[in-house]
Amino acid sequence: MNDAPKVQRQAAPIRQQVTALLKRDILDGFFMPGDRLVESVLCERYGVSRTVIREVLRLLESEHLISVVPMQGPIVTKLSDDDIINLYLVRAKVESLMIELFIKNSDMNEKKELYDLYQTLDKKFLNGSVDERWEYKDSFYNILLKGAKNNVLEEMILKIQARVGLFKHFAFVYEDRVKRGYDDLKLIFDATLAEDIIQACTHNDHHLLDAGQAAVRNYKRHLNSIPS
């Protein structure tokens, strides 16, 4: 484990660094769904104390990336096909509400921010790196949430997105999903900027329900691609 990712003592707060590293290890398949997360192993891997590890595990449990199983302890959460589909069903509805509220409540500066982001869709999303695609979608949601002006909705969406973080990663890695996502985003952008609530929400619902089906396939593909 000498090449394991250690935290940087002078950078971001230790707990924040370890949280990001453990999330990345889960996304990349170093820790697989159902794997036990043993405190001593995590302490050695990240070079931190048990106190920090326990705080991180509690945080990721609240985000449903980790589950605590009686007589076994914390494990990487395992999701069934129905779990994934239901997550995306709820995500579609709350994000369509976000788009509707953006169209109704956003000001001219926020609309311009969305338009300017749209102009970089090809460069940053379709032809960008995985990190650039991730940052692009984060910017997309940040603008929509700011313009929607609803703190309760924002809290709900951020919690749901934390739970589907693993599947967002697949959407940025597998090129078939990138192209599909690009086509869907163009439709969502066009309708939102045209202030067509019905079309924008219809395109968003279709995009996320389709993404839910893809998430089931890619979740299995991801698990099968990593050597045991």
Short mmCIF file of C-alpha atoms in Angstrom, two decimals:
data_model
loop_
_atom_site.label_atom_id
_atom_site.label_comp_id
_atom_site.label_asym_id
_atom_site.label_seq_id
_atom_site.Cartn_x
_atom_site.Cartn_y
_atom_site.Cartn_z
CA MET A 1 0.00 0.00 0.00
CA ASN A 2 2.99 2.35 -0.32
CA ASP A 3 1.45 3.99 -3.40
CA ALA A 4 -1.86 4.65 -1.65
CA PRO A 5 -3.15 8.26 -1.82
CA LYS A 6 -2.06 10.03 1.40
CA VAL A 7 -3.59 13.33 2.47
CA GLN A 8 -1.71 16.63 2.30
CA ARG A 9 -1.40 18.17 5.75
CA GLN A 10 -1.24 21.77 4.53
CA ALA A 11 -4.05 21.58 1.98
CA ALA A 12 -7.81 21.28 2.61
CA PRO A 13 -9.06 20.05 6.01
CA ILE A 14 -7.98 16.46 6.65
CA ARG A 15 -11.52 15.08 6.86
CA GLN A 16 -12.47 16.76 3.58
CA GLN A 17 -9.44 15.25 1.84
CA VAL A 18 -10.08 11.75 3.14
CA THR A 19 -13.76 11.99 2.17
CA ALA A 20 -12.78 12.91 -1.39
CA LEU A 21 -10.16 10.13 -1.56
CA LEU A 22 -12.50 7.45 -0.25
CA LYS A 23 -15.25 8.55 -2.64
CA ARG A 24 -12.79 8.33 -5.52
CA ASP A 25 -11.65 4.87 -4.42
CA ILE A 26 -15.30 3.76 -4.44
CA LEU A 27 -15.95 5.32 -7.86
CA ASP A 28 -12.81 3.76 -9.34
CA GLY A 29 -13.60 0.33 -7.94
CA PHE A 30 -10.75 0.03 -5.45
CA PHE A 31 -13.51 -0.62 -2.90
CA MET A 32 -16.33 -2.56 -4.52
CA PRO A 33 -20.05 -2.70 -3.56
CA GLY A 34 -20.32 -5.01 -0.55
CA ASP A 35 -16.66 -4.64 0.47
CA ARG A 36 -16.04 -4.17 4.19
CA LEU A 37 -14.38 -0.89 5.12
CA VAL A 38 -12.02 -1.79 7.94
CA GLU A 39 -10.84 1.16 10.01
CA SER A 40 -7.25 -0.05 10.37
CA VAL A 41 -6.94 -0.58 6.61
CA LEU A 42 -8.34 2.89 5.88
CA CYS A 43 -6.02 4.48 8.45
CA GLU A 44 -3.02 2.89 6.75
CA ARG A 45 -4.20 3.72 3.24
CA TYR A 46 -4.80 7.42 3.87
CA GLY A 47 -2.31 8.00 6.68
CA VAL A 48 -4.78 9.39 9.20
CA SER A 49 -6.20 8.51 12.62
CA ARG A 50 -9.19 6.32 13.45
CA THR A 51 -11.03 9.45 14.63
CA VAL A 52 -10.83 10.97 11.14
CA ILE A 53 -11.85 7.69 9.50
CA ARG A 54 -14.89 7.36 11.76
CA GLU A 55 -16.00 10.91 10.94
CA VAL A 56 -15.63 10.21 7.21
CA LEU A 57 -17.54 6.94 7.44
CA ARG A 58 -20.41 8.68 9.25
CA LEU A 59 -20.52 11.37 6.57
CA LEU A 60 -20.55 8.88 3.69
CA GLU A 61 -23.19 6.82 5.49
CA SER A 62 -25.40 9.94 5.53
CA GLU A 63 -24.87 10.15 1.75
CA HIS A 64 -25.80 6.45 1.39
CA LEU A 65 -22.48 5.56 -0.24
CA ILE A 66 -21.73 3.43 2.81
CA SER A 67 -24.06 1.15 4.76
CA VAL A 68 -23.53 -0.20 8.27
CA VAL A 69 -24.43 -3.89 8.49
CA PRO A 70 -25.02 -5.51 11.91
CA MET A 71 -22.17 -7.87 12.92
CA GLN A 72 -20.20 -6.74 9.89
CA GLY A 73 -19.70 -2.99 10.16
CA PRO A 74 -19.48 -0.44 7.33
CA ILE A 75 -19.54 -1.68 3.74
CA VAL A 76 -19.73 0.00 0.34
CA THR A 77 -23.44 0.22 -0.38
CA LYS A 78 -24.85 -2.40 -2.74
CA LEU A 79 -27.74 -1.25 -4.94
CA SER A 80 -30.35 -3.37 -6.67
CA ASP A 81 -31.74 -2.58 -10.10
CA ASP A 82 -34.91 -1.23 -8.46
CA ASP A 83 -32.87 0.98 -6.13
CA ILE A 84 -31.14 2.59 -9.11
CA ILE A 85 -34.30 3.05 -11.19
CA ASN A 86 -36.15 4.58 -8.22
CA LEU A 87 -33.31 7.01 -7.55
CA TYR A 88 -33.41 8.23 -11.13
CA LEU A 89 -37.20 8.47 -11.12
CA VAL A 90 -37.10 10.81 -8.13
CA ARG A 91 -34.12 12.67 -9.56
CA ALA A 92 -35.99 13.30 -12.81
CA LYS A 93 -38.96 14.85 -11.03
CA VAL A 94 -37.03 17.13 -8.68
CA GLU A 95 -34.63 18.28 -11.41
CA SER A 96 -37.52 19.05 -13.73
CA LEU A 97 -38.97 21.20 -10.95
CA MET A 98 -35.58 22.91 -10.71
CA ILE A 99 -35.69 23.71 -14.44
CA GLU A 100 -39.27 24.99 -14.19
CA LEU A 101 -38.35 27.29 -11.30
CA PHE A 102 -35.25 28.49 -13.13
CA ILE A 103 -37.36 29.53 -16.10
CA LYS A 104 -39.83 31.32 -13.81
CA ASN A 105 -37.44 32.90 -11.29
CA SER A 106 -34.02 33.46 -12.86
CA ASP A 107 -32.83 36.96 -13.73
CA MET A 108 -31.10 38.10 -16.91
CA ASN A 109 -27.61 37.53 -15.48
CA GLU A 110 -28.42 33.93 -14.57
CA LYS A 111 -29.93 33.29 -17.99
CA LYS A 112 -26.79 34.70 -19.56
CA GLU A 113 -24.64 32.41 -17.38
CA LEU A 114 -26.62 29.44 -18.68
CA TYR A 115 -26.30 30.65 -22.27
CA ASP A 116 -22.54 31.17 -21.89
CA LEU A 117 -22.18 27.66 -20.45
CA TYR A 118 -24.13 26.28 -23.42
CA GLN A 119 -21.56 27.77 -25.78
CA THR A 120 -18.86 25.51 -24.26
CA LEU A 121 -20.92 22.29 -24.44
CA ASP A 122 -18.90 20.82 -27.32
CA LYS A 123 -15.50 21.76 -25.91
CA LYS A 124 -16.00 21.03 -22.23
CA PHE A 125 -18.50 18.16 -22.32
CA LEU A 126 -18.46 16.30 -25.62
CA ASN A 127 -14.72 16.63 -26.22
CA GLY A 128 -13.58 17.27 -22.66
CA SER A 129 -11.79 15.04 -20.17
CA VAL A 130 -13.68 13.14 -17.48
CA ASP A 131 -12.82 15.88 -14.97
CA GLU A 132 -13.95 18.60 -17.37
CA ARG A 133 -17.26 16.81 -17.97
CA TRP A 134 -17.79 16.48 -14.22
CA GLU A 135 -17.04 20.19 -13.70
CA TYR A 136 -19.32 21.11 -16.59
CA LYS A 137 -22.32 19.29 -15.12
CA ASP A 138 -21.60 20.80 -11.70
CA SER A 139 -21.64 24.28 -13.30
CA PHE A 140 -24.89 23.42 -15.09
CA TYR A 141 -26.60 22.47 -11.83
CA ASN A 142 -25.12 25.37 -9.89
CA ILE A 143 -26.55 27.88 -12.37
CA LEU A 144 -29.97 26.22 -12.44
CA LEU A 145 -30.15 25.97 -8.66
CA LYS A 146 -29.11 29.59 -8.21
CA GLY A 147 -31.75 30.73 -10.68
CA ALA A 148 -34.46 28.50 -9.22
CA LYS A 149 -34.15 30.34 -5.88
CA ASN A 150 -35.48 27.52 -3.71
CA ASN A 151 -33.26 26.40 -0.82
CA VAL A 152 -35.39 23.37 0.05
CA LEU A 153 -35.22 22.06 -3.50
CA GLU A 154 -31.47 22.70 -3.60
CA GLU A 155 -30.94 20.63 -0.46
CA MET A 156 -32.99 17.76 -1.89
CA ILE A 157 -31.15 17.77 -5.21
CA LEU A 158 -27.70 17.85 -3.62
CA LYS A 159 -28.59 14.84 -1.45
CA ILE A 160 -29.93 12.87 -4.40
CA GLN A 161 -26.90 13.73 -6.52
CA ALA A 162 -24.61 12.51 -3.75
CA ARG A 163 -26.35 9.15 -3.92
CA VAL A 164 -26.07 8.89 -7.70
CA GLY A 165 -22.46 10.08 -7.81
CA LEU A 166 -21.27 6.65 -8.88
CA PHE A 167 -23.56 6.66 -11.90
CA LYS A 168 -22.63 10.22 -12.89
CA HIS A 169 -19.07 8.95 -13.08
CA PHE A 170 -20.11 6.26 -15.57
CA ALA A 171 -21.84 8.90 -17.70
CA PHE A 172 -18.53 10.76 -18.04
CA VAL A 173 -16.36 7.69 -18.68
CA TYR A 174 -18.27 5.56 -21.19
CA GLU A 175 -18.27 7.34 -24.56
CA ASP A 176 -21.66 5.94 -25.60
CA ARG A 177 -23.22 7.66 -22.59
CA VAL A 178 -21.27 10.85 -23.20
CA LYS A 179 -22.70 11.21 -26.72
CA ARG A 180 -26.23 10.40 -25.53
CA GLY A 181 -25.89 12.84 -22.66
CA TYR A 182 -24.59 15.52 -25.03
CA ASP A 183 -27.59 15.15 -27.34
CA ASP A 184 -30.00 15.30 -24.38
CA LEU A 185 -28.28 18.32 -22.86
CA LYS A 186 -28.61 20.25 -26.14
CA LEU A 187 -32.36 19.69 -26.08
CA ILE A 188 -32.62 20.69 -22.41
CA PHE A 189 -30.52 23.82 -22.95
CA ASP A 190 -32.50 24.87 -26.05
CA ALA A 191 -35.89 24.50 -24.36
CA THR A 192 -34.77 26.12 -21.10
CA LEU A 193 -33.24 29.14 -22.83
CA ALA A 194 -36.41 29.42 -24.93
CA GLU A 195 -38.36 29.38 -21.62
CA ASP A 196 -40.45 26.43 -22.79
CA ILE A 197 -41.21 24.72 -19.47
CA ILE A 198 -43.10 21.76 -20.93
CA GLN A 199 -40.43 20.85 -23.46
CA ALA A 200 -37.54 21.45 -21.06
CA CYS A 201 -39.07 19.23 -18.38
CA THR A 202 -40.07 16.58 -20.92
CA HIS A 203 -36.53 16.40 -22.28
CA ASN A 204 -35.09 16.28 -18.75
CA ASP A 205 -37.46 13.50 -17.66
CA HIS A 206 -36.59 11.47 -20.76
CA HIS A 207 -32.88 12.08 -20.25
CA LEU A 208 -32.84 10.94 -16.61
CA LEU A 209 -35.17 7.97 -17.01
CA ASP A 210 -32.99 6.78 -19.89
CA ALA A 211 -29.93 7.47 -17.74
CA GLY A 212 -31.43 5.28 -15.00
CA GLN A 213 -31.68 2.33 -17.38
CA ALA A 214 -28.12 2.98 -18.54
CA ALA A 215 -26.96 3.23 -14.93
CA VAL A 216 -28.21 -0.29 -14.25
CA ARG A 217 -26.29 -1.61 -17.27
CA ASN A 218 -23.15 0.37 -16.55
CA TYR A 219 -23.16 -0.54 -12.86
CA LYS A 220 -23.02 -4.20 -13.87
CA ARG A 221 -20.49 -3.49 -16.61
CA HIS A 222 -18.31 -1.66 -14.11
CA LEU A 223 -18.45 -4.51 -11.60
CA ASN A 224 -17.65 -7.09 -14.27
CA SER A 225 -14.73 -5.07 -15.65
CA ILE A 226 -12.74 -5.04 -12.41
CA PRO A 227 -10.69 -8.20 -11.65
CA SER A 228 -11.65 -10.00 -8.47
#
